[in-house]
Amino acid sequence: MSAQFYEHSGEAGSSSAGTLRILQLYPRDMNIYGDWGNTLVLTRRAQWRGYDVEVLSYDPGDELPGDVHLVVGGGGQDSGQERITADLQARSADLRAWAQGGVAMLVICGLYQLFGHRFLTGQGSEIPGISVFDAETVAGDGRLIGNITTTSETFGTIVGYENHSGLTTLAPGQAPFGRVRSGDGNNGKDGTEGALAHRVIGTYLHGSLLPKNPAVADWLLQGAAGAAGLEWVGDAVAHPSLDGAWADKARAVAMSRPR
Ligand code: GLN
């Protein structure tokens, strides 16, 4: 089967700034924390700037579409990770080449773990990853759950919610996505959260991440425009919904809540 086609549209009446193709990776097995919300935010923010957007989905056994500019993948249980592992390994070279070629990607939680070298489960099995990140994950004894705030030079303050048992360790040269201000992050010990390589973000933050962090969404879209060979229109296009006022309210509430 070929990847499923969801949407092709822009803002009515506006001239197109070009087409961005977004691929949702493994939505059947890896989509448990409202991860689809990330794709919705990317789609709308692109459309508000005048881009047309095509959203495709890819599940195990599908034909991998070409000419993808942005990949989004979500969280899943260990069982979901096991279900996609053979297919992910078969796609490893393609996905790594896309990452190295500048395709923007956001992978959350379970898929973040599998974008590292491996995940060792609580049952003692090893799920191999695709090594986009120089990192590995080992199942912990408890779960790290709750609101989390991190900071980053690129993105400022990042707000989200984490829920994982895997403890991820970054290799010394591997950049994190953010530094933990409150919460646990990769492992509850070293103050790192997520990983960043090329134009690829891996993170434990969901809830979903992008509605509360439009700066991260725009960084991904800018990368997608670059991968598509299109000009990034940034905030040159004024659209009332781009200002982030609602996101600011959601961020303030999340940051005021105890874990
Ligand atoms: N197996 C992972 C963990 O709990 C799954 C992460 C997730 O997506 N919840 O560490």
PDB file of C-alpha atoms and ligand atoms in Angstrom:
ATOM      1  CA  MET A   1       0.000   0.000   0.000  1.00  0.00           C
ATOM      2  CA  SER A   2       1.192   3.504  -0.592  1.00  0.00           C
ATOM      3  CA  ALA A   3       1.257   6.173   2.082  1.00  0.00           C
ATOM      4  CA  GLN A   4      -2.134   7.581   2.860  1.00  0.00           C
ATOM      5  CA  PHE A   5      -2.971  11.036   1.617  1.00  0.00           C
ATOM      6  CA  TYR A   6      -4.786  13.316   4.042  1.00  0.00           C
ATOM      7  CA  GLU A   7      -4.883  16.903   2.996  1.00  0.00           C
ATOM      8  CA  HIS A   8      -3.852  19.348   0.322  1.00  0.00           C
ATOM      9  CA  SER A   9      -4.950  22.863   0.978  1.00  0.00           C
ATOM     10  CA  GLY A  10      -3.919  26.410   1.602  1.00  0.00           C
ATOM     11  CA  GLU A  11      -5.680  29.492   2.886  1.00  0.00           C
ATOM     12  CA  ALA A  12      -8.636  30.238   0.623  1.00  0.00           C
ATOM     13  CA  GLY A  13      -8.070  33.150  -1.719  1.00  0.00           C
ATOM     14  CA  SER A  14      -4.350  33.555  -1.060  1.00  0.00           C
ATOM     15  CA  SER A  15      -1.597  32.937  -3.568  1.00  0.00           C
ATOM     16  CA  SER A  16       0.592  29.982  -2.709  1.00  0.00           C
ATOM     17  CA  ALA A  17       4.127  30.325  -1.342  1.00  0.00           C
ATOM     18  CA  GLY A  18       4.679  26.732  -2.544  1.00  0.00           C
ATOM     19  CA  THR A  19       3.863  23.270  -1.212  1.00  0.00           C
ATOM     20  CA  LEU A  20       5.263  21.631   1.929  1.00  0.00           C
ATOM     21  CA  ARG A  21       4.941  17.856   2.266  1.00  0.00           C
ATOM     22  CA  ILE A  22       4.613  16.544   5.820  1.00  0.00           C
ATOM     23  CA  LEU A  23       4.918  12.833   6.583  1.00  0.00           C
ATOM     24  CA  GLN A  24       3.383  11.421   9.776  1.00  0.00           C
ATOM     25  CA  LEU A  25       5.535   8.414  10.662  1.00  0.00           C
ATOM     26  CA  TYR A  26       3.828   5.268  12.024  1.00  0.00           C
ATOM     27  CA  PRO A  27       0.578   6.889  13.236  1.00  0.00           C
ATOM     28  CA  ARG A  28      -1.032   3.454  13.757  1.00  0.00           C
ATOM     29  CA  ASP A  29       1.472   2.356  16.413  1.00  0.00           C
ATOM     30  CA  MET A  30       3.174   5.571  17.551  1.00  0.00           C
ATOM     31  CA  ASN A  31       0.571   8.224  18.258  1.00  0.00           C
ATOM     32  CA  ILE A  32      -0.543   7.871  21.874  1.00  0.00           C
ATOM     33  CA  TYR A  33      -0.118  11.316  23.409  1.00  0.00           C
ATOM     34  CA  GLY A  34      -2.150  13.522  21.114  1.00  0.00           C
ATOM     35  CA  ASP A  35       0.881  13.512  18.843  1.00  0.00           C
ATOM     36  CA  TRP A  36      -1.344  14.221  15.853  1.00  0.00           C
ATOM     37  CA  GLY A  37      -1.728  17.728  17.356  1.00  0.00           C
ATOM     38  CA  ASN A  38       1.843  18.465  16.299  1.00  0.00           C
ATOM     39  CA  THR A  39       0.965  17.787  12.675  1.00  0.00           C
ATOM     40  CA  LEU A  40      -2.123  19.996  12.958  1.00  0.00           C
ATOM     41  CA  VAL A  41      -0.066  22.920  14.301  1.00  0.00           C
ATOM     42  CA  LEU A  42       2.540  22.559  11.551  1.00  0.00           C
ATOM     43  CA  THR A  43      -0.181  22.394   8.922  1.00  0.00           C
ATOM     44  CA  ARG A  44      -2.062  25.452  10.157  1.00  0.00           C
ATOM     45  CA  ARG A  45       1.006  27.652  10.770  1.00  0.00           C
ATOM     46  CA  ALA A  46       2.263  26.813   7.270  1.00  0.00           C
ATOM     47  CA  GLN A  47      -1.119  27.575   5.732  1.00  0.00           C
ATOM     48  CA  TRP A  48      -1.413  30.874   7.627  1.00  0.00           C
ATOM     49  CA  ARG A  49       1.841  31.878   5.929  1.00  0.00           C
ATOM     50  CA  GLY A  50       0.475  31.000   2.514  1.00  0.00           C
ATOM     51  CA  TYR A  51       2.012  27.566   1.915  1.00  0.00           C
ATOM     52  CA  ASP A  52      -0.032  24.690   0.599  1.00  0.00           C
ATOM     53  CA  VAL A  53       0.378  21.586   2.733  1.00  0.00           C
ATOM     54  CA  GLU A  54       0.178  17.916   1.893  1.00  0.00           C
ATOM     55  CA  VAL A  55      -0.020  15.545   4.841  1.00  0.00           C
ATOM     56  CA  LEU A  56       0.843  11.899   4.245  1.00  0.00           C
ATOM     57  CA  SER A  57       1.023   9.014   6.657  1.00  0.00           C
ATOM     58  CA  TYR A  58       3.386   6.075   6.617  1.00  0.00           C
ATOM     59  CA  ASP A  59       2.826   2.757   8.426  1.00  0.00           C
ATOM     60  CA  PRO A  60       4.838  -0.491   8.269  1.00  0.00           C
ATOM     61  CA  GLY A  61       4.785  -1.989   4.789  1.00  0.00           C
ATOM     62  CA  ASP A  62       3.680   1.215   3.023  1.00  0.00           C
ATOM     63  CA  GLU A  63       5.624   2.635   0.128  1.00  0.00           C
ATOM     64  CA  LEU A  64       7.857   5.436   1.403  1.00  0.00           C
ATOM     65  CA  PRO A  65       6.858   8.596  -0.460  1.00  0.00           C
ATOM     66  CA  GLY A  66       9.555  10.783  -1.977  1.00  0.00           C
ATOM     67  CA  ASP A  67      10.030  14.528  -1.792  1.00  0.00           C
ATOM     68  CA  VAL A  68       9.181  14.795   1.911  1.00  0.00           C
ATOM     69  CA  HIS A  69      10.142  18.052   3.651  1.00  0.00           C
ATOM     70  CA  LEU A  70       9.053  17.406   7.250  1.00  0.00           C
ATOM     71  CA  VAL A  71       8.642  14.170   9.242  1.00  0.00           C
ATOM     72  CA  VAL A  72       6.618  13.941  12.444  1.00  0.00           C
ATOM     73  CA  GLY A  73       6.543  10.885  14.691  1.00  0.00           C
ATOM     74  CA  GLY A  74       4.924  10.229  18.040  1.00  0.00           C
ATOM     75  CA  GLY A  75       5.106   8.208  21.207  1.00  0.00           C
ATOM     76  CA  GLY A  76       4.140   4.602  21.732  1.00  0.00           C
ATOM     77  CA  GLN A  77       4.211   1.760  24.211  1.00  0.00           C
ATOM     78  CA  ASP A  78       7.096  -0.692  24.163  1.00  0.00           C
ATOM     79  CA  SER A  79       4.774  -3.043  22.213  1.00  0.00           C
ATOM     80  CA  GLY A  80       4.224  -0.372  19.537  1.00  0.00           C
ATOM     81  CA  GLN A  81       7.966   0.159  19.313  1.00  0.00           C
ATOM     82  CA  GLU A  82       8.414  -3.577  18.806  1.00  0.00           C
ATOM     83  CA  ARG A  83       5.759  -3.658  16.070  1.00  0.00           C
ATOM     84  CA  ILE A  84       7.497  -1.009  13.969  1.00  0.00           C
ATOM     85  CA  THR A  85      11.075  -2.094  14.571  1.00  0.00           C
ATOM     86  CA  ALA A  86      11.585  -4.309  11.496  1.00  0.00           C
ATOM     87  CA  ASP A  87      10.110  -1.690   9.196  1.00  0.00           C
ATOM     88  CA  LEU A  88      12.092   1.106  10.843  1.00  0.00           C
ATOM     89  CA  GLN A  89      15.302  -0.848  10.308  1.00  0.00           C
ATOM     90  CA  ALA A  90      14.358  -1.345   6.648  1.00  0.00           C
ATOM     91  CA  ARG A  91      13.871   2.442   6.334  1.00  0.00           C
ATOM     92  CA  SER A  92      16.909   3.366   8.400  1.00  0.00           C
ATOM     93  CA  ALA A  93      19.180   4.356   5.481  1.00  0.00           C
ATOM     94  CA  ASP A  94      16.426   6.476   3.881  1.00  0.00           C
ATOM     95  CA  LEU A  95      15.567   8.282   7.100  1.00  0.00           C
ATOM     96  CA  ARG A  96      19.210   8.927   7.965  1.00  0.00           C
ATOM     97  CA  ALA A  97      19.856  10.271   4.460  1.00  0.00           C
ATOM     98  CA  TRP A  98      16.827  12.548   4.780  1.00  0.00           C
ATOM     99  CA  ALA A  99      18.071  13.823   8.151  1.00  0.00           C
ATOM    100  CA  GLN A 100      21.551  14.475   6.787  1.00  0.00           C
ATOM    101  CA  GLY A 101      20.033  16.165   3.741  1.00  0.00           C
ATOM    102  CA  GLY A 102      18.204  18.726   5.867  1.00  0.00           C
ATOM    103  CA  VAL A 103      14.677  17.300   6.070  1.00  0.00           C
ATOM    104  CA  ALA A 104      13.082  18.685   9.237  1.00  0.00           C
ATOM    105  CA  MET A 105      11.922  16.068  11.751  1.00  0.00           C
ATOM    106  CA  LEU A 106      10.214  15.959  15.128  1.00  0.00           C
ATOM    107  CA  VAL A 107      10.172  12.621  16.943  1.00  0.00           C
ATOM    108  CA  ILE A 108       8.557  12.231  20.342  1.00  0.00           C
ATOM    109  CA  CYS A 109       9.148   9.799  23.182  1.00  0.00           C
ATOM    110  CA  GLY A 110       9.040   6.230  21.805  1.00  0.00           C
ATOM    111  CA  LEU A 111      10.254   7.269  18.348  1.00  0.00           C
ATOM    112  CA  TYR A 112      12.855   9.594  19.870  1.00  0.00           C
ATOM    113  CA  GLN A 113      14.273   6.553  21.668  1.00  0.00           C
ATOM    114  CA  LEU A 114      14.427   4.642  18.367  1.00  0.00           C
ATOM    115  CA  PHE A 115      16.209   7.520  16.613  1.00  0.00           C
ATOM    116  CA  GLY A 116      19.100   6.746  18.977  1.00  0.00           C
ATOM    117  CA  HIS A 117      21.226   3.592  18.833  1.00  0.00           C
ATOM    118  CA  ARG A 118      18.982   1.279  20.855  1.00  0.00           C
ATOM    119  CA  PHE A 119      16.358   0.867  23.550  1.00  0.00           C
ATOM    120  CA  LEU A 120      16.858  -1.861  26.155  1.00  0.00           C
ATOM    121  CA  THR A 121      13.396  -2.759  27.482  1.00  0.00           C
ATOM    122  CA  GLY A 122      12.430  -3.781  31.003  1.00  0.00           C
ATOM    123  CA  GLN A 123      11.975  -7.356  29.694  1.00  0.00           C
ATOM    124  CA  GLY A 124      15.611  -7.440  28.691  1.00  0.00           C
ATOM    125  CA  SER A 125      15.099  -7.249  24.950  1.00  0.00           C
ATOM    126  CA  GLU A 126      16.981  -4.824  22.739  1.00  0.00           C
ATOM    127  CA  ILE A 127      15.087  -2.772  20.177  1.00  0.00           C
ATOM    128  CA  PRO A 128      17.613  -1.402  17.691  1.00  0.00           C
ATOM    129  CA  GLY A 129      17.403   2.237  16.662  1.00  0.00           C
ATOM    130  CA  ILE A 130      18.534   4.065  13.542  1.00  0.00           C
ATOM    131  CA  SER A 131      21.328   6.175  15.091  1.00  0.00           C
ATOM    132  CA  VAL A 132      20.254   9.616  13.925  1.00  0.00           C
ATOM    133  CA  PHE A 133      21.147  10.632  17.476  1.00  0.00           C
ATOM    134  CA  ASP A 134      24.259   9.534  19.354  1.00  0.00           C
ATOM    135  CA  ALA A 135      22.212   8.321  22.309  1.00  0.00           C
ATOM    136  CA  GLU A 136      20.810   5.207  23.905  1.00  0.00           C
ATOM    137  CA  THR A 137      17.952   4.354  26.208  1.00  0.00           C
ATOM    138  CA  VAL A 138      17.566   1.812  29.002  1.00  0.00           C
ATOM    139  CA  ALA A 139      14.245   1.089  30.738  1.00  0.00           C
ATOM    140  CA  GLY A 140      14.141   2.456  34.286  1.00  0.00           C
ATOM    141  CA  ASP A 141      12.313   1.168  37.361  1.00  0.00           C
ATOM    142  CA  GLY A 142       9.665   3.869  37.578  1.00  0.00           C
ATOM    143  CA  ARG A 143       8.040   6.386  35.292  1.00  0.00           C
ATOM    144  CA  LEU A 144       9.052  10.013  34.887  1.00  0.00           C
ATOM    145  CA  ILE A 145       5.739  11.834  34.628  1.00  0.00           C
ATOM    146  CA  GLY A 146       4.587  15.433  34.773  1.00  0.00           C
ATOM    147  CA  ASN A 147       4.910  18.986  33.511  1.00  0.00           C
ATOM    148  CA  ILE A 148       8.391  19.904  32.399  1.00  0.00           C
ATOM    149  CA  THR A 149      10.087  23.173  31.463  1.00  0.00           C
ATOM    150  CA  THR A 150      13.408  23.387  29.646  1.00  0.00           C
ATOM    151  CA  THR A 151      15.449  26.167  28.096  1.00  0.00           C
ATOM    152  CA  SER A 152      17.415  26.397  24.898  1.00  0.00           C
ATOM    153  CA  GLU A 153      19.419  29.131  23.177  1.00  0.00           C
ATOM    154  CA  THR A 154      17.576  28.472  19.941  1.00  0.00           C
ATOM    155  CA  PHE A 155      14.025  28.114  21.264  1.00  0.00           C
ATOM    156  CA  GLY A 156      13.953  29.985  24.582  1.00  0.00           C
ATOM    157  CA  THR A 157      11.693  28.369  27.176  1.00  0.00           C
ATOM    158  CA  ILE A 158      10.132  25.068  26.085  1.00  0.00           C
ATOM    159  CA  VAL A 159       7.063  23.771  27.921  1.00  0.00           C
ATOM    160  CA  GLY A 160       5.622  20.264  27.812  1.00  0.00           C
ATOM    161  CA  TYR A 161       4.597  17.115  29.627  1.00  0.00           C
ATOM    162  CA  GLU A 162       6.686  13.972  29.964  1.00  0.00           C
ATOM    163  CA  ASN A 163       5.682  10.358  30.590  1.00  0.00           C
ATOM    164  CA  HIS A 164       8.335   7.708  30.072  1.00  0.00           C
ATOM    165  CA  SER A 165      10.224   4.977  31.865  1.00  0.00           C
ATOM    166  CA  GLY A 166      13.137   4.856  29.448  1.00  0.00           C
ATOM    167  CA  LEU A 167      16.261   6.682  30.622  1.00  0.00           C
ATOM    168  CA  THR A 168      18.187   8.199  27.731  1.00  0.00           C
ATOM    169  CA  THR A 169      21.881   9.021  27.828  1.00  0.00           C
ATOM    170  CA  LEU A 170      23.442  11.295  25.221  1.00  0.00           C
ATOM    171  CA  ALA A 171      27.018  10.689  24.056  1.00  0.00           C
ATOM    172  CA  PRO A 172      29.374  13.548  25.000  1.00  0.00           C
ATOM    173  CA  GLY A 173      29.190  15.292  21.609  1.00  0.00           C
ATOM    174  CA  GLN A 174      25.422  14.964  21.224  1.00  0.00           C
ATOM    175  CA  ALA A 175      23.505  18.238  21.711  1.00  0.00           C
ATOM    176  CA  PRO A 176      20.315  18.095  23.796  1.00  0.00           C
ATOM    177  CA  PHE A 177      17.088  19.747  22.677  1.00  0.00           C
ATOM    178  CA  GLY A 178      16.915  21.694  25.953  1.00  0.00           C
ATOM    179  CA  ARG A 179      18.288  21.985  29.494  1.00  0.00           C
ATOM    180  CA  VAL A 180      15.870  21.005  32.262  1.00  0.00           C
ATOM    181  CA  ARG A 181      14.626  23.805  34.479  1.00  0.00           C
ATOM    182  CA  SER A 182      11.927  21.759  36.173  1.00  0.00           C
ATOM    183  CA  GLY A 183      11.118  18.100  35.551  1.00  0.00           C
ATOM    184  CA  ASP A 184      13.252  15.055  34.723  1.00  0.00           C
ATOM    185  CA  GLY A 185      14.149  15.117  31.032  1.00  0.00           C
ATOM    186  CA  ASN A 186      16.302  12.406  29.485  1.00  0.00           C
ATOM    187  CA  ASN A 187      17.178  10.583  32.671  1.00  0.00           C
ATOM    188  CA  GLY A 188      16.410  12.720  35.730  1.00  0.00           C
ATOM    189  CA  LYS A 189      20.113  13.161  36.443  1.00  0.00           C
ATOM    190  CA  ASP A 190      22.200  15.096  33.958  1.00  0.00           C
ATOM    191  CA  GLY A 191      19.833  17.989  33.202  1.00  0.00           C
ATOM    192  CA  THR A 192      19.520  17.262  29.489  1.00  0.00           C
ATOM    193  CA  GLU A 193      16.242  16.858  27.623  1.00  0.00           C
ATOM    194  CA  GLY A 194      15.888  15.407  24.150  1.00  0.00           C
ATOM    195  CA  ALA A 195      18.430  15.638  21.362  1.00  0.00           C
ATOM    196  CA  LEU A 196      19.082  17.886  18.380  1.00  0.00           C
ATOM    197  CA  ALA A 197      20.987  16.964  15.214  1.00  0.00           C
ATOM    198  CA  HIS A 198      20.808  18.465  11.723  1.00  0.00           C
ATOM    199  CA  ARG A 199      17.205  19.740  11.565  1.00  0.00           C
ATOM    200  CA  VAL A 200      15.946  16.851  13.706  1.00  0.00           C
ATOM    201  CA  ILE A 201      14.455  17.232  17.182  1.00  0.00           C
ATOM    202  CA  GLY A 202      13.962  14.252  19.471  1.00  0.00           C
ATOM    203  CA  THR A 203      12.166  14.900  22.751  1.00  0.00           C
ATOM    204  CA  TYR A 204      10.110  13.392  25.567  1.00  0.00           C
ATOM    205  CA  LEU A 205       7.818  16.424  25.584  1.00  0.00           C
ATOM    206  CA  HIS A 206       4.300  15.861  24.459  1.00  0.00           C
ATOM    207  CA  GLY A 207       0.886  16.905  25.428  1.00  0.00           C
ATOM    208  CA  SER A 208       1.194  17.839  22.375  1.00  0.00           C
ATOM    209  CA  LEU A 209       4.447  19.821  22.158  1.00  0.00           C
ATOM    210  CA  LEU A 210       3.876  22.280  19.319  1.00  0.00           C
ATOM    211  CA  PRO A 211       0.596  23.993  20.337  1.00  0.00           C
ATOM    212  CA  LYS A 212       2.440  25.329  23.401  1.00  0.00           C
ATOM    213  CA  ASN A 213       5.736  25.978  21.586  1.00  0.00           C
ATOM    214  CA  PRO A 214       5.137  27.822  18.294  1.00  0.00           C
ATOM    215  CA  ALA A 215       8.819  28.841  18.096  1.00  0.00           C
ATOM    216  CA  VAL A 216       9.688  25.153  17.735  1.00  0.00           C
ATOM    217  CA  ALA A 217       6.986  24.690  15.093  1.00  0.00           C
ATOM    218  CA  ASP A 218       8.338  27.637  13.100  1.00  0.00           C
ATOM    219  CA  TRP A 219      11.925  26.339  13.282  1.00  0.00           C
ATOM    220  CA  LEU A 220      10.710  23.026  11.830  1.00  0.00           C
ATOM    221  CA  LEU A 221       8.702  24.791   9.127  1.00  0.00           C
ATOM    222  CA  GLN A 222      11.677  26.953   8.205  1.00  0.00           C
ATOM    223  CA  GLY A 223      13.702  23.760   7.786  1.00  0.00           C
ATOM    224  CA  ALA A 224      10.909  22.234   5.711  1.00  0.00           C
ATOM    225  CA  ALA A 225      10.820  25.283   3.438  1.00  0.00           C
ATOM    226  CA  GLY A 226      14.588  24.944   2.981  1.00  0.00           C
ATOM    227  CA  ALA A 227      14.249  21.235   2.181  1.00  0.00           C
ATOM    228  CA  ALA A 228      11.572  22.103  -0.376  1.00  0.00           C
ATOM    229  CA  GLY A 229      13.793  24.768  -1.982  1.00  0.00           C
ATOM    230  CA  LEU A 230      11.235  27.434  -1.050  1.00  0.00           C
ATOM    231  CA  GLU A 231      11.727  30.831   0.463  1.00  0.00           C
ATOM    232  CA  TRP A 232      10.852  30.998   4.175  1.00  0.00           C
ATOM    233  CA  VAL A 233       8.303  33.766   4.497  1.00  0.00           C
ATOM    234  CA  GLY A 234       8.655  33.891   8.296  1.00  0.00           C
ATOM    235  CA  ASP A 235       6.494  36.562   9.845  1.00  0.00           C
ATOM    236  CA  ALA A 236       6.486  38.644   6.658  1.00  0.00           C
ATOM    237  CA  VAL A 237       2.934  37.372   6.245  1.00  0.00           C
ATOM    238  CA  ALA A 238       0.718  38.876   8.933  1.00  0.00           C
ATOM    239  CA  HIS A 239      -1.991  36.473  10.047  1.00  0.00           C
ATOM    240  CA  PRO A 240      -3.863  37.135  13.275  1.00  0.00           C
ATOM    241  CA  SER A 241      -3.441  33.568  14.513  1.00  0.00           C
ATOM    242  CA  LEU A 242       0.366  33.580  14.200  1.00  0.00           C
ATOM    243  CA  ASP A 243       0.964  35.808  17.230  1.00  0.00           C
ATOM    244  CA  GLY A 244       0.956  32.987  19.792  1.00  0.00           C
ATOM    245  CA  ALA A 245      -1.350  34.694  22.320  1.00  0.00           C
ATOM    246  CA  TRP A 246      -3.236  31.461  23.009  1.00  0.00           C
ATOM    247  CA  ALA A 247      -0.002  29.520  23.236  1.00  0.00           C
ATOM    248  CA  ASP A 248       1.288  32.010  25.823  1.00  0.00           C
ATOM    249  CA  LYS A 249      -1.782  31.396  27.986  1.00  0.00           C
ATOM    250  CA  ALA A 250      -1.353  27.610  27.755  1.00  0.00           C
ATOM    251  CA  ARG A 251       2.357  27.931  28.593  1.00  0.00           C
ATOM    252  CA  ALA A 252       1.630  30.065  31.637  1.00  0.00           C
ATOM    253  CA  VAL A 253      -0.911  27.549  32.967  1.00  0.00           C
ATOM    254  CA  ALA A 254       1.409  24.578  32.378  1.00  0.00           C
ATOM    255  CA  MET A 255       4.323  26.328  34.084  1.00  0.00           C
ATOM    256  CA  SER A 256       2.183  27.266  37.095  1.00  0.00           C
ATOM    257  CA  ARG A 257       1.090  23.667  37.706  1.00  0.00           C
ATOM    258  CA  PRO A 258       2.976  21.382  40.039  1.00  0.00           C
ATOM    259  CA  ARG A 259       4.178  18.108  38.602  1.00  0.00           C
TER     260      ARG A 259
HETATM  261  N1  GLN B   1       8.863   2.688  25.989  1.00  0.00           N
HETATM  262  C1  GLN B   1       8.950   4.033  26.206  1.00  0.00           C
HETATM  263  C2  GLN B   1       9.054   4.454  27.679  1.00  0.00           C
HETATM  264  O1  GLN B   1       8.105   4.433  28.458  1.00  0.00           O
HETATM  265  C3  GLN B   1       7.856   4.692  25.529  1.00  0.00           C
HETATM  266  C4  GLN B   1       7.969   6.138  25.646  1.00  0.00           C
HETATM  267  C5  GLN B   1       6.673   6.671  25.316  1.00  0.00           C
HETATM  268  O2  GLN B   1       6.417   6.932  24.143  1.00  0.00           O
HETATM  269  N2  GLN B   1       5.849   6.708  26.349  1.00  0.00           N
HETATM  270  O3  GLN B   1      10.123   4.811  28.042  1.00  0.00           O
END
